[in-house]
N, C-alpha and C. Protein backbone atom coordinates (compact mmCIF):
# COMPACT_ATOMS: atom_id res chain seq x y z
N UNK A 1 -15.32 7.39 2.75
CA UNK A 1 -16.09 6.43 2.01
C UNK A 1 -17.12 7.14 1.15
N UNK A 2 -17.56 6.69 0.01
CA UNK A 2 -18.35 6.91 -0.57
C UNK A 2 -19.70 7.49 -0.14
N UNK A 3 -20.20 8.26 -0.57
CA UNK A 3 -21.94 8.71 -0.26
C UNK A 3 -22.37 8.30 -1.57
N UNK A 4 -22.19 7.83 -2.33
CA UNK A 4 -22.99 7.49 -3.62
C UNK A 4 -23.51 6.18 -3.17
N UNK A 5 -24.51 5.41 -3.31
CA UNK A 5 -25.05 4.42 -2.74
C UNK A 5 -25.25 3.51 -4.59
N UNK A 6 -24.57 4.31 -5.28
CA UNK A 6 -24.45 3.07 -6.80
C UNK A 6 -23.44 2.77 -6.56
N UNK A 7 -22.18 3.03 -5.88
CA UNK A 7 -20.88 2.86 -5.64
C UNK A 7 -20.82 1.42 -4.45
N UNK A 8 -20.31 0.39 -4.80
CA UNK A 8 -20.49 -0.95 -4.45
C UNK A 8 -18.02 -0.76 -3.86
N UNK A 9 -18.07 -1.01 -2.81
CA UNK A 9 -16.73 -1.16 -2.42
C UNK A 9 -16.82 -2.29 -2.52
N UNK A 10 -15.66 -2.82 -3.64
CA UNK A 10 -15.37 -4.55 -4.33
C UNK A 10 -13.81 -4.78 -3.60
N UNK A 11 -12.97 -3.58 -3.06
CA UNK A 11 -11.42 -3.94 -2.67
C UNK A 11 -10.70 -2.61 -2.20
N UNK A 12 -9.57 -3.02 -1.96
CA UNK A 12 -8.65 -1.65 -1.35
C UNK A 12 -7.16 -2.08 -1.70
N UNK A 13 -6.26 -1.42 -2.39
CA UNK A 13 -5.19 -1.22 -2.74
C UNK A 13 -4.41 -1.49 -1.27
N UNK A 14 -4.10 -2.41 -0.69
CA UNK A 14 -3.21 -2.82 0.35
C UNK A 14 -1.71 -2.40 0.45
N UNK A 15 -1.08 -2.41 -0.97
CA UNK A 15 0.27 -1.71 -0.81
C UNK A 15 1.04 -2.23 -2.28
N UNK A 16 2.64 -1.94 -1.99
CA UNK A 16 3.09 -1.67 -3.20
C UNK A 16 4.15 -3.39 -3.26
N UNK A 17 4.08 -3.82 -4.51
CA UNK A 17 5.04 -5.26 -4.68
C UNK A 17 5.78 -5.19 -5.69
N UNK A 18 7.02 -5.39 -5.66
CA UNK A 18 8.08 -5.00 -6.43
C UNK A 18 8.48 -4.08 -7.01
N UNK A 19 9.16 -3.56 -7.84
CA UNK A 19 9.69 -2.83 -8.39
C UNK A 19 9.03 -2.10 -9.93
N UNK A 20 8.34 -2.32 -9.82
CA UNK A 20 7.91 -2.61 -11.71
C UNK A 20 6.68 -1.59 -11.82
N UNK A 21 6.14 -1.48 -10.05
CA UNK A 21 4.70 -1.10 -10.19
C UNK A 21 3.62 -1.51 -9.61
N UNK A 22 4.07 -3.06 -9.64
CA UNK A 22 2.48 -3.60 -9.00
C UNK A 22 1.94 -3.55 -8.19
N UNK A 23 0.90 -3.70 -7.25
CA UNK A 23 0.35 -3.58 -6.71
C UNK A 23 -0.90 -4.77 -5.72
N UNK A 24 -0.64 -5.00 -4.23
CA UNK A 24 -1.46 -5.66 -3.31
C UNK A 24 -2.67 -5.13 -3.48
N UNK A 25 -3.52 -5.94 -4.06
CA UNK A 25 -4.92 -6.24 -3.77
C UNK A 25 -5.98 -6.70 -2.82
N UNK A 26 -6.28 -5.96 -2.20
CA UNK A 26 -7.40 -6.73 -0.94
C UNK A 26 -8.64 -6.82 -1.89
N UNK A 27 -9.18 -8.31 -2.25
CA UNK A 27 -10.40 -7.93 -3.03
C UNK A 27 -11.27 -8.46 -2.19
N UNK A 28 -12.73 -7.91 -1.91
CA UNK A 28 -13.66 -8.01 -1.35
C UNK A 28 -14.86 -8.84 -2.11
N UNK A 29 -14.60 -9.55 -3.22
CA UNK A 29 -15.27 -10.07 -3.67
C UNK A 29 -15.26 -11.41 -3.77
N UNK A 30 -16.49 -12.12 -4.24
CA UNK A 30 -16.41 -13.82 -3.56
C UNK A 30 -16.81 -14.32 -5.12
N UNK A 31 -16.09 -14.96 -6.35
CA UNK A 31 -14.50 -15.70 -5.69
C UNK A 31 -13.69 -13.67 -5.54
N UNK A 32 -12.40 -14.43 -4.94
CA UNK A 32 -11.99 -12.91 -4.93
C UNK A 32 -11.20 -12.52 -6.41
N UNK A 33 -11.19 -13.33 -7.31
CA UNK A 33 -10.81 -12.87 -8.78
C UNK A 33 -12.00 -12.38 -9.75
N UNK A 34 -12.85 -12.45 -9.02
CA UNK A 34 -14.24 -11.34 -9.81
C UNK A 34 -14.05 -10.16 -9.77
N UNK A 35 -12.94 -9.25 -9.42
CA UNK A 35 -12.98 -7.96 -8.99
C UNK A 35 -12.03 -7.84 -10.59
N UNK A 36 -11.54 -8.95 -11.05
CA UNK A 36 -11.07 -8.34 -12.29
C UNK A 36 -11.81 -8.47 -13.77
N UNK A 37 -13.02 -8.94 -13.23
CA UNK A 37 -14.27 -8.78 -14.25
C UNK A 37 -15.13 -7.81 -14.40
N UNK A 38 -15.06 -6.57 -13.15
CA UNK A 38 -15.69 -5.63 -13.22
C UNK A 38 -15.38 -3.91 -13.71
N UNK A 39 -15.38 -3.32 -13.70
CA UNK A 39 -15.27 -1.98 -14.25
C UNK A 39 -14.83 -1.18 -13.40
N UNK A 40 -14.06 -1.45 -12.90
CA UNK A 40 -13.32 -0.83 -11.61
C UNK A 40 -13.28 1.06 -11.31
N UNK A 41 -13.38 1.66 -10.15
CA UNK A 41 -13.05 3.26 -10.07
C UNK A 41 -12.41 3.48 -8.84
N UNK A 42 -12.36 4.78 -8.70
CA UNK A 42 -11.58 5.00 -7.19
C UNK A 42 -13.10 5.86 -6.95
N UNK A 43 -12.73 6.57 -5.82
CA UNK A 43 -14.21 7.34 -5.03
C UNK A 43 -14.36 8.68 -6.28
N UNK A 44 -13.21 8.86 -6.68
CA UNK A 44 -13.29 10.27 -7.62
C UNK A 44 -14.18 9.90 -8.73
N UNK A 45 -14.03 8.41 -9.20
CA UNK A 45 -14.71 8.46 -10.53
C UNK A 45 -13.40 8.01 -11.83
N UNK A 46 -12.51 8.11 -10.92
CA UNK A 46 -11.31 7.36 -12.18
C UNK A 46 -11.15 6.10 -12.48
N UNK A 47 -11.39 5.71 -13.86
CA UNK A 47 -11.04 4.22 -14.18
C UNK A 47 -10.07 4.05 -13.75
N UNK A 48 -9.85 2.52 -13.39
CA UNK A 48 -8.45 2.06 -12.84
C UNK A 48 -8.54 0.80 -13.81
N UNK A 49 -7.58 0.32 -14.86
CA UNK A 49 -7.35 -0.87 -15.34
C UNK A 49 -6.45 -1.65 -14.48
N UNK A 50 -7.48 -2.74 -13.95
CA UNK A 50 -6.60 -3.65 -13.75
C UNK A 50 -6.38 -5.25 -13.80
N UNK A 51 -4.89 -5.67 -14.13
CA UNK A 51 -4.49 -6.97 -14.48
C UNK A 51 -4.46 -7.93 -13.18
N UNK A 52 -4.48 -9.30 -13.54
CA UNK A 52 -4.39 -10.13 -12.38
C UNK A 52 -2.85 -10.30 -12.83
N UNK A 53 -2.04 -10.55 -11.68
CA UNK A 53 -0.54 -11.41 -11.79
C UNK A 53 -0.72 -12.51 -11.20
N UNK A 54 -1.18 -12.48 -9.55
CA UNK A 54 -1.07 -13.44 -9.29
C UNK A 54 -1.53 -13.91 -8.08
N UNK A 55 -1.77 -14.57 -7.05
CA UNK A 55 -2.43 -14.71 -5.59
C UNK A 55 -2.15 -14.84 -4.88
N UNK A 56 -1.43 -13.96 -4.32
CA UNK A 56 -0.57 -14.18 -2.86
C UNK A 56 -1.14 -15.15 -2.10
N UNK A 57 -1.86 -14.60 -1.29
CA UNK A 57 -2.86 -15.63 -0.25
C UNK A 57 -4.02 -15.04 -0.33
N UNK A 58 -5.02 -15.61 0.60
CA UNK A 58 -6.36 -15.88 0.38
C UNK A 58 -7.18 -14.07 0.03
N UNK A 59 -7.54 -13.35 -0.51
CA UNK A 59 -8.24 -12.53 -0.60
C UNK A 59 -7.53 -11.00 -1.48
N UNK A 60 -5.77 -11.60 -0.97
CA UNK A 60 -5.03 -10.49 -1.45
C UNK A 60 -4.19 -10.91 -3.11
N UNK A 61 -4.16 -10.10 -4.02
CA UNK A 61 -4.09 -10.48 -5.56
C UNK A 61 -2.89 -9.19 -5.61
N UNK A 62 -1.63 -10.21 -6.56
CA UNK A 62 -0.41 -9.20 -6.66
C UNK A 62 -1.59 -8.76 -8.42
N UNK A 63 -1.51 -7.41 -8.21
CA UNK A 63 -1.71 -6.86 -9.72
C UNK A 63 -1.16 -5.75 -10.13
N UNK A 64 -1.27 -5.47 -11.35
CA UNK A 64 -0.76 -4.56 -11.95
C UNK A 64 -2.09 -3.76 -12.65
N UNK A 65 -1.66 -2.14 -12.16
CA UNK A 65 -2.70 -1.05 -12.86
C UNK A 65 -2.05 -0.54 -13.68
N UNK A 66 -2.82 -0.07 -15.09
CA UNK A 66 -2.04 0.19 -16.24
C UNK A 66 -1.06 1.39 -16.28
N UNK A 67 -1.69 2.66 -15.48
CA UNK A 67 -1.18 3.81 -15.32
C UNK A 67 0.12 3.99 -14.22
N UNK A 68 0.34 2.78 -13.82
CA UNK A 68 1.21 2.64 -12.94
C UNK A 68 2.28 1.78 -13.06
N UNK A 69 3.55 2.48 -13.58
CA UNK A 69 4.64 2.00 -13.84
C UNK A 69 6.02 1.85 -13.03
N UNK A 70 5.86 2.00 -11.48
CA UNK A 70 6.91 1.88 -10.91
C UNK A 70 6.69 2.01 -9.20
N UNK A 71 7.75 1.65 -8.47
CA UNK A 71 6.96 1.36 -7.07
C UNK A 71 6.87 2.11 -6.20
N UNK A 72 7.23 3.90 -6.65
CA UNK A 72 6.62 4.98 -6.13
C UNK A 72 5.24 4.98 -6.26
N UNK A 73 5.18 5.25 -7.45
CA UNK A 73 3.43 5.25 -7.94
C UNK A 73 2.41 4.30 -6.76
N UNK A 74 3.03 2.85 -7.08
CA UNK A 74 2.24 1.93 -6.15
C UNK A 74 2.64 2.23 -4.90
N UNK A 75 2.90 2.56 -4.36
CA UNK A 75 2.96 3.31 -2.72
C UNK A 75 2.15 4.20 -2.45
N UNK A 76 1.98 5.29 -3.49
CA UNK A 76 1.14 6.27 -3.42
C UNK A 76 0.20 5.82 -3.57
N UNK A 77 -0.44 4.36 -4.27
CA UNK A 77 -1.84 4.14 -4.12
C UNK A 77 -2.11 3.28 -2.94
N UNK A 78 -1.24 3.15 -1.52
CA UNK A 78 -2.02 2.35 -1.03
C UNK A 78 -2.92 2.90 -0.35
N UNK A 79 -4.03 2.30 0.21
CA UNK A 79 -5.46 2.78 0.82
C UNK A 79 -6.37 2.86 -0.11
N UNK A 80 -6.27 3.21 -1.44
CA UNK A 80 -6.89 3.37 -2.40
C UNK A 80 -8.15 2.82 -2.51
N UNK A 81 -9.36 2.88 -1.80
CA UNK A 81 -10.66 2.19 -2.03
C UNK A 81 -11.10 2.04 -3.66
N UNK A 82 -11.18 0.41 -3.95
CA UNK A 82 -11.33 0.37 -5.41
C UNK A 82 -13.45 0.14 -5.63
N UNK A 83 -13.96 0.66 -6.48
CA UNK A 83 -15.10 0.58 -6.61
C UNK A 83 -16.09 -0.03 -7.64
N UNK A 84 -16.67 -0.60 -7.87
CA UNK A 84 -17.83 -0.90 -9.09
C UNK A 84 -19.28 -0.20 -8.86
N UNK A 85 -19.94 0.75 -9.92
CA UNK A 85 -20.95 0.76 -10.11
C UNK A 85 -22.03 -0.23 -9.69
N UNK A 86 -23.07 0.08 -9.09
CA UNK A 86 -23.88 -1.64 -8.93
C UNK A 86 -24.41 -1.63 -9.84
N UNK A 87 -24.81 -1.40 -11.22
CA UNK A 87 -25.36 -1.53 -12.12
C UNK A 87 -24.40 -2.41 -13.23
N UNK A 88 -23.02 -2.49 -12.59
CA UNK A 88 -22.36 -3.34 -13.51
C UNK A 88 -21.90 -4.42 -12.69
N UNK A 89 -22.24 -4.38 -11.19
CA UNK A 89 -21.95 -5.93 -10.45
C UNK A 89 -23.33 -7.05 -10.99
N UNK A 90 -22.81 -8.34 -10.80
CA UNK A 90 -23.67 -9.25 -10.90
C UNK A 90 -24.97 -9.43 -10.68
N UNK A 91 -25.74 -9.77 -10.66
CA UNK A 91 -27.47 -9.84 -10.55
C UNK A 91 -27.28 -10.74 -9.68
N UNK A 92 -28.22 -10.36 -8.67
CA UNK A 92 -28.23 -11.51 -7.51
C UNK A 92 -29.43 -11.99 -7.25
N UNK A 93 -29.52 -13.27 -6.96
CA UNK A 93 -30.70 -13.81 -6.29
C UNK A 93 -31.73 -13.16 -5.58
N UNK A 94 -32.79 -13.71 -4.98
CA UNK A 94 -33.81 -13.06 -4.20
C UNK A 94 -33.31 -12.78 -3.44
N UNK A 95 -32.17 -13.64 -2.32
CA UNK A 95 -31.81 -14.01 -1.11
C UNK A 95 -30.97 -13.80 -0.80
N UNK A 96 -30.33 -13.01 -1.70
CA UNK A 96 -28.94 -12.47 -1.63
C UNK A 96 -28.72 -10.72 -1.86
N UNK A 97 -27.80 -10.24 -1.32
CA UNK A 97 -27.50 -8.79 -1.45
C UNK A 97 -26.31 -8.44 -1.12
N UNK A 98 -26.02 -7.05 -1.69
CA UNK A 98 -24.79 -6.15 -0.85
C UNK A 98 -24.74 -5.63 0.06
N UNK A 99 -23.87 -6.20 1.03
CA UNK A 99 -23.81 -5.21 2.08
C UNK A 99 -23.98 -3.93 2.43
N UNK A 100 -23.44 -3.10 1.14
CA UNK A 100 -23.80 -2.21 0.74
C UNK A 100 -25.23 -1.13 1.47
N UNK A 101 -26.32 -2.27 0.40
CA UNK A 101 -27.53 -2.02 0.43
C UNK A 101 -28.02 -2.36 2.10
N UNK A 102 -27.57 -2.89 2.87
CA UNK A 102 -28.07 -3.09 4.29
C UNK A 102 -27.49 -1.95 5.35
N UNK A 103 -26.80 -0.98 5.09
CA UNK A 103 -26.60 -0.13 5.96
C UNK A 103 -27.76 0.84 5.68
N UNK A 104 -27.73 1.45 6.83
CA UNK A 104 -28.95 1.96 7.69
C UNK A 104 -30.16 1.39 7.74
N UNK A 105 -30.42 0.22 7.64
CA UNK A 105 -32.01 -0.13 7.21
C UNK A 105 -31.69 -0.33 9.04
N UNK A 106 -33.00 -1.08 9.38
CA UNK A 106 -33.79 -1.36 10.68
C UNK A 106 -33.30 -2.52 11.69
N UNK A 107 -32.66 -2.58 12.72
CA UNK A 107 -33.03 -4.39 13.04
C UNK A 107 -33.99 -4.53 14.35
N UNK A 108 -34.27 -5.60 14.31
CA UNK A 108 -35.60 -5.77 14.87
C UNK A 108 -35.15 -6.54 15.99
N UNK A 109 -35.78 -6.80 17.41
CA UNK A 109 -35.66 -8.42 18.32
C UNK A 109 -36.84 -9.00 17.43
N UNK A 110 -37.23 -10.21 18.20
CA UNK A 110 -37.57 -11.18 17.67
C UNK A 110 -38.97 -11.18 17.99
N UNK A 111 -39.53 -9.69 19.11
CA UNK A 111 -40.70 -9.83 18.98
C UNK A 111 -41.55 -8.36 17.70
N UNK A 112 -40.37 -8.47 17.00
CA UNK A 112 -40.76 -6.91 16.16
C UNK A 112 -40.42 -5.93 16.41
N UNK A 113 -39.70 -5.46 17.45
CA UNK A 113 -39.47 -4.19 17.97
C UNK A 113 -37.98 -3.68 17.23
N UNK A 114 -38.30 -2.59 16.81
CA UNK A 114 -36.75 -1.90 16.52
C UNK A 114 -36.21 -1.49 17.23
N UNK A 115 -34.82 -1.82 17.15
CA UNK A 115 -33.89 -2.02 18.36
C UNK A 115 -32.84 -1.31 18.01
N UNK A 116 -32.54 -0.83 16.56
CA UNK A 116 -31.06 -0.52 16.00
C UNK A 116 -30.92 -0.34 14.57
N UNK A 117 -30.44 0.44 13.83
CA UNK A 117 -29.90 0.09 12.62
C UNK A 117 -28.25 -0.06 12.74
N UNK A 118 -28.06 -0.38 11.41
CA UNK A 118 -26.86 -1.11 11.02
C UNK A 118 -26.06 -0.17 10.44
N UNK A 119 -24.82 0.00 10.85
CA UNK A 119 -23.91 1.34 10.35
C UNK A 119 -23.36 0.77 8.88
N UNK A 120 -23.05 -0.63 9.19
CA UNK A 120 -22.18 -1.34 8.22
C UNK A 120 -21.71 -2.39 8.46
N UNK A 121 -21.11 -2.82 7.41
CA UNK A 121 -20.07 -4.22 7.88
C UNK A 121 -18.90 -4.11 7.26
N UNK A 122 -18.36 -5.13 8.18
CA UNK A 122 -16.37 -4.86 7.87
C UNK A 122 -16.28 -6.24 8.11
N UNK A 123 -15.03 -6.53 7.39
CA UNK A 123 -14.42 -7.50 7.64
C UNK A 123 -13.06 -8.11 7.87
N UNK A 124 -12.44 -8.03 9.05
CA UNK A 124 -11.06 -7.63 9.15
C UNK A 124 -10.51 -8.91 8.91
N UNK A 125 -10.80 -10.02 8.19
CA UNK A 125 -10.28 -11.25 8.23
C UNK A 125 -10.68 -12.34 8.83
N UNK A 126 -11.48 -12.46 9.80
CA UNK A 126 -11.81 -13.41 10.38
C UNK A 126 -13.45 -13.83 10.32
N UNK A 127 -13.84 -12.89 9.23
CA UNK A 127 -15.50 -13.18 9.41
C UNK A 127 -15.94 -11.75 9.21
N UNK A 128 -17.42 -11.68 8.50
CA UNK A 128 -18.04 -10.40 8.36
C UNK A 128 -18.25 -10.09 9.88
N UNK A 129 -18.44 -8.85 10.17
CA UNK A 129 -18.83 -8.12 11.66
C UNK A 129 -19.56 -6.76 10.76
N UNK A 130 -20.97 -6.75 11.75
CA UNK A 130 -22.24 -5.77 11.54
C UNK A 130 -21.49 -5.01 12.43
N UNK A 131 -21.53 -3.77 12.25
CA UNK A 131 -21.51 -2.66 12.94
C UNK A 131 -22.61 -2.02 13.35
N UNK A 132 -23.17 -1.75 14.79
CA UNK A 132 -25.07 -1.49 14.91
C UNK A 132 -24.81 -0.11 16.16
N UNK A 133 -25.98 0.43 16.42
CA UNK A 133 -26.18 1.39 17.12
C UNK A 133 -27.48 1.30 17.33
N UNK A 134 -27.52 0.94 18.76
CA UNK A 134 -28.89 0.53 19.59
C UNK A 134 -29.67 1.82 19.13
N UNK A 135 -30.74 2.21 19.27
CA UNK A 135 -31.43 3.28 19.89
C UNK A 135 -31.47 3.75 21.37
N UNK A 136 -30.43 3.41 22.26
CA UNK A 136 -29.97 4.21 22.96
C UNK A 136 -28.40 4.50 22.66
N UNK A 137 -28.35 4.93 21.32
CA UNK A 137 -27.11 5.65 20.77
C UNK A 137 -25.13 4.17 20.99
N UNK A 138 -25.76 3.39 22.16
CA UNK A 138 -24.58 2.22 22.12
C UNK A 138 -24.14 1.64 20.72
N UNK A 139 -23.08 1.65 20.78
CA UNK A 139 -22.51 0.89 19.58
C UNK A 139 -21.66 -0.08 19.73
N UNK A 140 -22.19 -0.98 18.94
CA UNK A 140 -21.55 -3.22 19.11
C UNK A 140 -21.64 -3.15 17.92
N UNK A 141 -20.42 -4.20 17.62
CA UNK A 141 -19.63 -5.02 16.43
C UNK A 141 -19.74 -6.33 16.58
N UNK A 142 -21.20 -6.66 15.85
CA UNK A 142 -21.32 -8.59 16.21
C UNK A 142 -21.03 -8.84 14.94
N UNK A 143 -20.77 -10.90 15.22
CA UNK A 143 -20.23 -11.17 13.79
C UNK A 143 -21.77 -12.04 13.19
N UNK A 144 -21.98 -11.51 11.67
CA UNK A 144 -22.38 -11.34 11.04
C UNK A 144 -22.89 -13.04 10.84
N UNK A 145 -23.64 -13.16 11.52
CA UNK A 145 -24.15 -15.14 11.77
C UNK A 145 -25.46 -15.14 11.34
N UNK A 146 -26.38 -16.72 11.45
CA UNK A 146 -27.43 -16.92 11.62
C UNK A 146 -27.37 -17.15 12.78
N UNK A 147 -26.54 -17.27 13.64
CA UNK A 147 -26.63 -17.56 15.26
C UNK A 147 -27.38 -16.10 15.32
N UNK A 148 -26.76 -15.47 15.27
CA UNK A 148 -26.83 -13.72 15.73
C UNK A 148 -28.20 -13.28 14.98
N UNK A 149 -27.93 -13.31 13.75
CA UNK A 149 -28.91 -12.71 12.91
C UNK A 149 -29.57 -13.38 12.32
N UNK A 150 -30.94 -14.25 12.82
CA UNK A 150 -31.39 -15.48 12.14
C UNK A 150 -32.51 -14.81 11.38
N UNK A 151 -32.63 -13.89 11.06
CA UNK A 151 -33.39 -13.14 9.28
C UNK A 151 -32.96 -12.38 8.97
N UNK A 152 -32.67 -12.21 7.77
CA UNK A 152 -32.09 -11.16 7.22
C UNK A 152 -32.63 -10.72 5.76
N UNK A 153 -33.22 -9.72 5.91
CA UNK A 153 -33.81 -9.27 4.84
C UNK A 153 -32.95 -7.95 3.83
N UNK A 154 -33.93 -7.34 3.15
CA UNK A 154 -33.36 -6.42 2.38
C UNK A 154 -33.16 -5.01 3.19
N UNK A 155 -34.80 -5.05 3.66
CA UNK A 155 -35.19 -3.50 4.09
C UNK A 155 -34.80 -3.85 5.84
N UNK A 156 -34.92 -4.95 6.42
CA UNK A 156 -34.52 -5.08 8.02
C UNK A 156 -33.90 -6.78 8.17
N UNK A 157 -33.37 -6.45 9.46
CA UNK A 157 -32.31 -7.62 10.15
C UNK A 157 -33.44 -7.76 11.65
N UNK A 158 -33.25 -9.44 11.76
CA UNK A 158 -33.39 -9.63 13.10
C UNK A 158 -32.55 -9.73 13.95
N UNK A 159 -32.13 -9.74 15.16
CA UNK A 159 -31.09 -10.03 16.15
C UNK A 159 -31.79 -10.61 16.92
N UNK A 160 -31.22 -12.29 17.05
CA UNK A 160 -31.68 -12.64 18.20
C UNK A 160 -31.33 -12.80 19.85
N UNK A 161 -32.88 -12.87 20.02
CA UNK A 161 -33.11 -12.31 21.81
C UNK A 161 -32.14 -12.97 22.25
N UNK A 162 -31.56 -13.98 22.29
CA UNK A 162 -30.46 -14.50 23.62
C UNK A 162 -29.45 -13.94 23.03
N UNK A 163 -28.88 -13.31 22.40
CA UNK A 163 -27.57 -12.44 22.64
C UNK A 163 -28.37 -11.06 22.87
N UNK A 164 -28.84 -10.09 22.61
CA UNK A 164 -29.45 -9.12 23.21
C UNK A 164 -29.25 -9.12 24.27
N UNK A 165 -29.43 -10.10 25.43
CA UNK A 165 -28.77 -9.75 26.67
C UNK A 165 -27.43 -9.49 27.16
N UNK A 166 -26.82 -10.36 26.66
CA UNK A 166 -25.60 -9.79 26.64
C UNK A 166 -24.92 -8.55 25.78
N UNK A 167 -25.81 -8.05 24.95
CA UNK A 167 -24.93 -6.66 24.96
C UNK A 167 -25.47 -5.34 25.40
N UNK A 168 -26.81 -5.66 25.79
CA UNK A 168 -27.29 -4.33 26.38
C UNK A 168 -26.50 -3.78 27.93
């Protein structure tokens, strides 16, 4: 993964569809056809042009990249982490952010105490999941709630006290 922290992960090249070239889209973006409004790269720094065809199901987009003309090529790109600059993603609200931007910051219980930062978040389909590491080095994968996490800021996260017991 990236160490550049301007580098915003918008999708991942899932695999290869038909014959021609094209290419499975996992896009990580909400709607998930915004990923073809942005300025797309791989981790190296290479433009990737790419077309919408069409929408399989919910998140995954059959497309076509320009440099890629046949369904070797698209095989060879699957895994392919696709990227945007954050200086060319959308402007967001006060109240809103990239996930991105919330790894490593702080999380707190509910009486102030730091308890953990946040490795990251993933989302394997069923819901965002925080990835955290107590300060006694434990590591839990909660899902990414206001049940769970009823503040959420820029610079820190709260976790609240009644699940804390159950994962310490």
């Amino acid at each position: 993964m990236s160490q550049d922290n301007n580098l915003i992960l918008v999708g991942v090249i899932s695999g290869a569809h038909g014959i021609k070239g094209d290419v499975l889209i996992r896009s990580f973006t909400k709607p998930f056809s915004n990923i073809f409004s942005l300025n797309i790269t791989d981790i190296e720094g290479n433009k990737l042009k790419i077309k919408k065809i069409t929408e399989k199901k919910q998140g995954t987009i059959i497309s076509r990249i320009e440099s890629c003309i046949n369904r070797n090529q698209a095989e060879s790109l699957k895994g392919t982490s696709l990227y945007c600059h954050k200086e060319n993603m959308p402007k967001l609200d006060d109240d809103e952010y990239y996930y991105n931007d919330l790894k490593n910051i702080p999380i707190f219980n509910e009486e102030g105490q730091k308890i953990a930062i946040v490795l990251g978040i993933v989302n394997f389909g069923a819901g965002d999941i925080v990835d955290i590491k107590f300060d006694n080095n434990k590591e839990e994968m909660l899902p990414f709630t206001k049940q769970f996490f009823p503040k959420i800021e820029k610079d820190y996260i709260v976790l609240a006290n009644s699940y804390l017991s159950m994962i310490k």
